[in-house]
Coordinates of C-alpha atoms in Angstrom, one line a residue:
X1 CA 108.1 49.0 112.4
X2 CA 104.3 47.6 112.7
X3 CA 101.6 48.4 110.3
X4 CA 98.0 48.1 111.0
X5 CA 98.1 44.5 109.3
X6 CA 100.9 43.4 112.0
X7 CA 98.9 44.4 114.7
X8 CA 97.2 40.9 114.6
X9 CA 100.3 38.9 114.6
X10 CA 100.7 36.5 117.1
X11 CA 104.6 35.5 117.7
X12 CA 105.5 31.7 118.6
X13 CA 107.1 30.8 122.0
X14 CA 110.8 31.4 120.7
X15 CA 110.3 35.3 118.8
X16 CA 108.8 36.3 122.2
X17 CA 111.9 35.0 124.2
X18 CA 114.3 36.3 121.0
X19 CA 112.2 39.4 121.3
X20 CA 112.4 39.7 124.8
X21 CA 115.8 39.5 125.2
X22 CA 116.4 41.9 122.6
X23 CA 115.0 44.5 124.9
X24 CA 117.1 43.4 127.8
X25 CA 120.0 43.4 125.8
X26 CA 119.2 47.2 124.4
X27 CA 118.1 48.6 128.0
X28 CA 120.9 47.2 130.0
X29 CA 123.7 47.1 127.0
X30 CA 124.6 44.0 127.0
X31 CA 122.8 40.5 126.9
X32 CA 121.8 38.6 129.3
X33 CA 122.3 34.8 130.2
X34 CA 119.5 33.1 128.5
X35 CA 116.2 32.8 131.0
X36 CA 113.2 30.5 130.8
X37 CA 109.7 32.2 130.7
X38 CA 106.7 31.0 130.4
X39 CA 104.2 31.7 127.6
X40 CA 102.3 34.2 129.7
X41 CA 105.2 36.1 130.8
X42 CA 105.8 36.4 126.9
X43 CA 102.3 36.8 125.6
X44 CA 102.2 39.7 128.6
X45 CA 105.4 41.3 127.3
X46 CA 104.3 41.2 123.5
X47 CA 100.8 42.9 124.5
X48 CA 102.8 45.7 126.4
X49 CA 104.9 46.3 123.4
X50 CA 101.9 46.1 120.9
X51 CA 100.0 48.7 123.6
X52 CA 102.8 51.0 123.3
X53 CA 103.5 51.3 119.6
X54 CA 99.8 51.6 119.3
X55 CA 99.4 54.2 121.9
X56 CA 102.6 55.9 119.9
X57 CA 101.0 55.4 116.5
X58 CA 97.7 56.8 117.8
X59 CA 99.5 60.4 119.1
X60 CA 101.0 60.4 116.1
X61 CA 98.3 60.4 114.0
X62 CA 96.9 63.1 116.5
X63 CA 99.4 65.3 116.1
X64 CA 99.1 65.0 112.5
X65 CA 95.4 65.7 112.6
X66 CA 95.3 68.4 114.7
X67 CA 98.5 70.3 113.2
X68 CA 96.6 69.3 109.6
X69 CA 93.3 70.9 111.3
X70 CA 95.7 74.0 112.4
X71 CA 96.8 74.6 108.6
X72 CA 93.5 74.0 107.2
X73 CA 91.8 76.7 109.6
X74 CA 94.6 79.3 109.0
X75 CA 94.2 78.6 105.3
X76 CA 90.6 79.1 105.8
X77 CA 90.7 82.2 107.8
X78 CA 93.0 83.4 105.5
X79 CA 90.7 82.8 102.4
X80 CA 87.9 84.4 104.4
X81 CA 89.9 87.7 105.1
X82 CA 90.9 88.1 101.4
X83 CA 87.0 88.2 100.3
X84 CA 86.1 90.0 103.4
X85 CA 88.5 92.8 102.4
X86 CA 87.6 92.1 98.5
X87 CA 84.1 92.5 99.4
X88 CA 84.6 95.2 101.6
X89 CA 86.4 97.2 98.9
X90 CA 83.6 96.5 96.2
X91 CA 81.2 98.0 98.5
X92 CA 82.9 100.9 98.9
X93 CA 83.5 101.5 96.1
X94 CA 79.7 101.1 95.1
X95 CA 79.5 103.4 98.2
X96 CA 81.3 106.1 96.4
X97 CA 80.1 105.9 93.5
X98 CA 76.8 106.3 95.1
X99 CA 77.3 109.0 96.9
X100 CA 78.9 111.0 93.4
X101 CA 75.4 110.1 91.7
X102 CA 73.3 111.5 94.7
X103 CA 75.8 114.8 95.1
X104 CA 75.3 115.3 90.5
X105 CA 71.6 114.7 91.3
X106 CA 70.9 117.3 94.4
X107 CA 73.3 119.2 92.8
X108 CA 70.9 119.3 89.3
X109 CA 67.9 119.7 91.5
X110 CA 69.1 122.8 93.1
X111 CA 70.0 124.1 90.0
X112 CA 66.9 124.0 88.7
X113 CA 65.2 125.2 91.7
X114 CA 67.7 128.1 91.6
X115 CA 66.6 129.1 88.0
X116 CA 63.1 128.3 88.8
X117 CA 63.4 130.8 91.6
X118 CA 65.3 133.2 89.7
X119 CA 62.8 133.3 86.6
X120 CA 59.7 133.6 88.8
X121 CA 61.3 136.7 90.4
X122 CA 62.3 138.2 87.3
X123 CA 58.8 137.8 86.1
X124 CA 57.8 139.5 89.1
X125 CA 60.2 142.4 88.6
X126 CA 59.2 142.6 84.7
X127 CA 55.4 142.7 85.6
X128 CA 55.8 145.7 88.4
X129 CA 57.9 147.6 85.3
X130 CA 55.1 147.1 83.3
X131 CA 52.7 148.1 85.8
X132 CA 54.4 151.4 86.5
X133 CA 54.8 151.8 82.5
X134 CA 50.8 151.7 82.3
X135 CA 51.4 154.5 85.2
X136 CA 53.0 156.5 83.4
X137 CA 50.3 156.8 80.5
X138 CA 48.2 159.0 83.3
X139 CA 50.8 161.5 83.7
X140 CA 50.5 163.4 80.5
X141 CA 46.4 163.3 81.2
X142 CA 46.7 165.9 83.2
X143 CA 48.0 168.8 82.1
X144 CA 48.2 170.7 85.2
X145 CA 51.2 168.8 86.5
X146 CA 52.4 167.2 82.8
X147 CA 52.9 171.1 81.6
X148 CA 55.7 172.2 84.5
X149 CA 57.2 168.6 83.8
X150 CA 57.8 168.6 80.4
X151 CA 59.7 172.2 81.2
X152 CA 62.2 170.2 83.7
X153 CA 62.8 167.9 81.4
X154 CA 63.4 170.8 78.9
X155 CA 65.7 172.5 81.4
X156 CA 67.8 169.3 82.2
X157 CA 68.7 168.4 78.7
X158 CA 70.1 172.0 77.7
X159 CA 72.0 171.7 81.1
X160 CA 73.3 168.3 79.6
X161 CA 73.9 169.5 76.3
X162 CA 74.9 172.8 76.6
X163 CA 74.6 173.6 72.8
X164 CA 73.5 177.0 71.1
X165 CA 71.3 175.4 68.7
X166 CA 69.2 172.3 68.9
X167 CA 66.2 170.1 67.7
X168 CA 63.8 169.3 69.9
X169 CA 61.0 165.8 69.1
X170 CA 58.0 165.0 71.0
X171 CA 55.2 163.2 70.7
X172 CA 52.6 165.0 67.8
X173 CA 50.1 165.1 70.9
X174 CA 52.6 167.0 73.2
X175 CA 53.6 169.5 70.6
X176 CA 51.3 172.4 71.8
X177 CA 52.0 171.7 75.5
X178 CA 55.7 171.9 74.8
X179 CA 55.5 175.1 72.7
X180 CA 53.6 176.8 75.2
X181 CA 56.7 175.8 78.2
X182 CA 59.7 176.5 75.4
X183 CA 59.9 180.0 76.1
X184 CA 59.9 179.7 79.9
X185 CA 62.8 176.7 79.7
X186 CA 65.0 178.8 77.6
X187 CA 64.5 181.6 79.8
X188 CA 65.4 179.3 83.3
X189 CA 68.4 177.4 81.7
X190 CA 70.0 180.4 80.4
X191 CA 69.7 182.2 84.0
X192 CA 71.1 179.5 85.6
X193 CA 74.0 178.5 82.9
X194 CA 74.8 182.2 82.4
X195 CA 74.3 182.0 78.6
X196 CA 72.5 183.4 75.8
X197 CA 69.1 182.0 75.6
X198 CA 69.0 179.1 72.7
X199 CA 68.0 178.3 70.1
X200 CA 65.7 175.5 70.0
X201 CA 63.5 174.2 66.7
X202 CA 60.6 171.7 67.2
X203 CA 60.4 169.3 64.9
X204 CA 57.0 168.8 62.9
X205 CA 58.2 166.1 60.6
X206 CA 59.5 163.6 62.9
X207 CA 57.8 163.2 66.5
X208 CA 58.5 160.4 69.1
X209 CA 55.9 157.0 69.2
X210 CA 52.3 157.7 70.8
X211 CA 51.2 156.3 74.1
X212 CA 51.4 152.6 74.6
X213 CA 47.8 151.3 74.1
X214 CA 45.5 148.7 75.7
X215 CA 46.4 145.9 73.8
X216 CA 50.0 146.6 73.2
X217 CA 52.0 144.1 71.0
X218 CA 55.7 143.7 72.1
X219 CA 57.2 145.0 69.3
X220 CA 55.8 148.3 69.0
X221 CA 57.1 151.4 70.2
X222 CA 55.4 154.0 72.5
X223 CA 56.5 156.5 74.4
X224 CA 54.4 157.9 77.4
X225 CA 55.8 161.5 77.3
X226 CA 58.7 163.9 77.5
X227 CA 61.4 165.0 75.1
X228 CA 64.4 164.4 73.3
X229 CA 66.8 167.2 72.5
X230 CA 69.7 166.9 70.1
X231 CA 72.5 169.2 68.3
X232 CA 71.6 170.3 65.0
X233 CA 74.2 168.2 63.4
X234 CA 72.5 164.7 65.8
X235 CA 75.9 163.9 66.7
X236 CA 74.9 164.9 70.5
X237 CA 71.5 163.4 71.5
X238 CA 69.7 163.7 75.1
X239 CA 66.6 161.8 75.5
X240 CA 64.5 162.8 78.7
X241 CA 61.4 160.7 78.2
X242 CA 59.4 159.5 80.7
X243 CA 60.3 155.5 79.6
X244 CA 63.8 156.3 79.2
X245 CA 63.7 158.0 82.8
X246 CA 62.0 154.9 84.4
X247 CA 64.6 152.7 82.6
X248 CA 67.4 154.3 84.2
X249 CA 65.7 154.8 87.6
X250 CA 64.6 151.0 87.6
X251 CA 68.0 149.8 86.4
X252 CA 69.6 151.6 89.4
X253 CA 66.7 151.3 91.9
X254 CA 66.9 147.1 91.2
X255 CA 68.8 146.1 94.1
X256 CA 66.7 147.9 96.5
X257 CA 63.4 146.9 94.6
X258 CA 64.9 143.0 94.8
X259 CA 65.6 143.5 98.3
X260 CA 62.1 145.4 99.1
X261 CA 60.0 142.7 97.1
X262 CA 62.0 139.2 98.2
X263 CA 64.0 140.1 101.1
X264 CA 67.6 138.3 102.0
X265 CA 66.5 134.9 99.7
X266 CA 69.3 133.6 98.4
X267 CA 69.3 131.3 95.8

């Protein structure tokens, strides 16, 4: 074997001929009869042989180079994979988390613009009840039409209540009005129940609130007119007022108002 330091030995007259018939001898299997050769023929032989080993060293060291180059590159793509895909996964998951935050957030905002919604139509709603409730404070002004009414709504709670003896409040302003339609009522609802007439007693101690004024303070009562009729004993009670009326008509009429004021808005 030569090494790099070797390559720079020069072999005497008798190595190359030793040398030389080594070869022969190895090629041919057996040795052959001692020839004379010059020192060129030698010198020529020995730079062959030093040629070849280096031209056999030098592919060598190729092949180790290039295989080395082979396992460094796979190693390297390797690598590169493993933190593309770590990378990869870190943004998605940033992605994700992202996208949750934005979904909590438009989720929050359309809540809020829901209730915001919501509120201002309710407001709405509240402000065309108590427009109507003003309303209703000109319909016992005129007693013309407020006179037959307050005998309907006589008539309808003895059809309700259907009791022989009863107590009847209104408003201290109404009590004249509703005296001078008592009569007539009992007279109607007993023709059309089929009954004795009965008997009804106004009350003069108790009446129901006065009008709601001007300036009117959320915790007072008012009532804008009618009646309420109860049994003697109060278990039985049948209030036909004009506020109690609009309640129960506004409670059941909402849908349609809702519909009639905001249309098929959904929220």
């Amino acid at each position: 074997m030569l090494f790099e330091g070797d390559l720079d030995w020069k072999p005497s007259k008798t190595d190359a001929q030793l040398l030389f018939r080594l070869i022969c001898s190895s090629s041919s299997g057996q040795v052959r009869p001692h020839s004379k050769m010059n020192d060129a023929d030698v010198s020529k032989q020995i730079q062959q042989m030093v040629k070849f080993i280096r031209q056999e060293a030098e592919e060598k060291a190729n092949e180790i180079s290039v295989s080395a180059e082979e396992e460094f590159n796979i190693e390297k793509l390797q690598l590169f994979e493993a933190e593309k895909r770590k990378i990869k996964q870190e943004f998605e998951r940033k992605e994700k988390q992202v996208e949750i935050r934005r979904k909590i957030e438009y989720s929050m905002q359309l809540n809020a613009s829901r209730i915001t919604v919501l509120q201002a139509q309710d407001d709405l709603v509240k402000a065309m009840k108590e427009a109507t409730e003003k309303e209703l404070l000109h319909v016992s002004h005129n007693h013309e039409t407020y006179g037959p009414l307050l005998k309907e709504l006589i008539v309808q709670c003895l059809l309700r209540l259907k009791e022989p003896s009863l107590l009847l409040r209104c408003r201290r302003e109404d009590i004249e009005l509703v005296e001078s339609v008592l009569d007539s009522a009992k007279e109607e609802y007993a023709a059309i129940a089929k009954v004795h007439q009965p008997e009804i007693v106004v009350d003069h101690v108790t009446y129901l609130p006065p009008g709601r004024r001007l300036h009117h303070h959320g915790h007072e009562l008012f009532c804008s007119g009618g009646v309420v009729l109860a049994s003697r004993d109060g278990k039985i009670v049948c209030e036909n007022t004009l506020d109690s009326r609009l309640d129960v008509i506004f409670h059941k009429k909402l849908p349609e108002i809702r519909k009639w004021l905001f249309g098929q808005i959904t929220v």
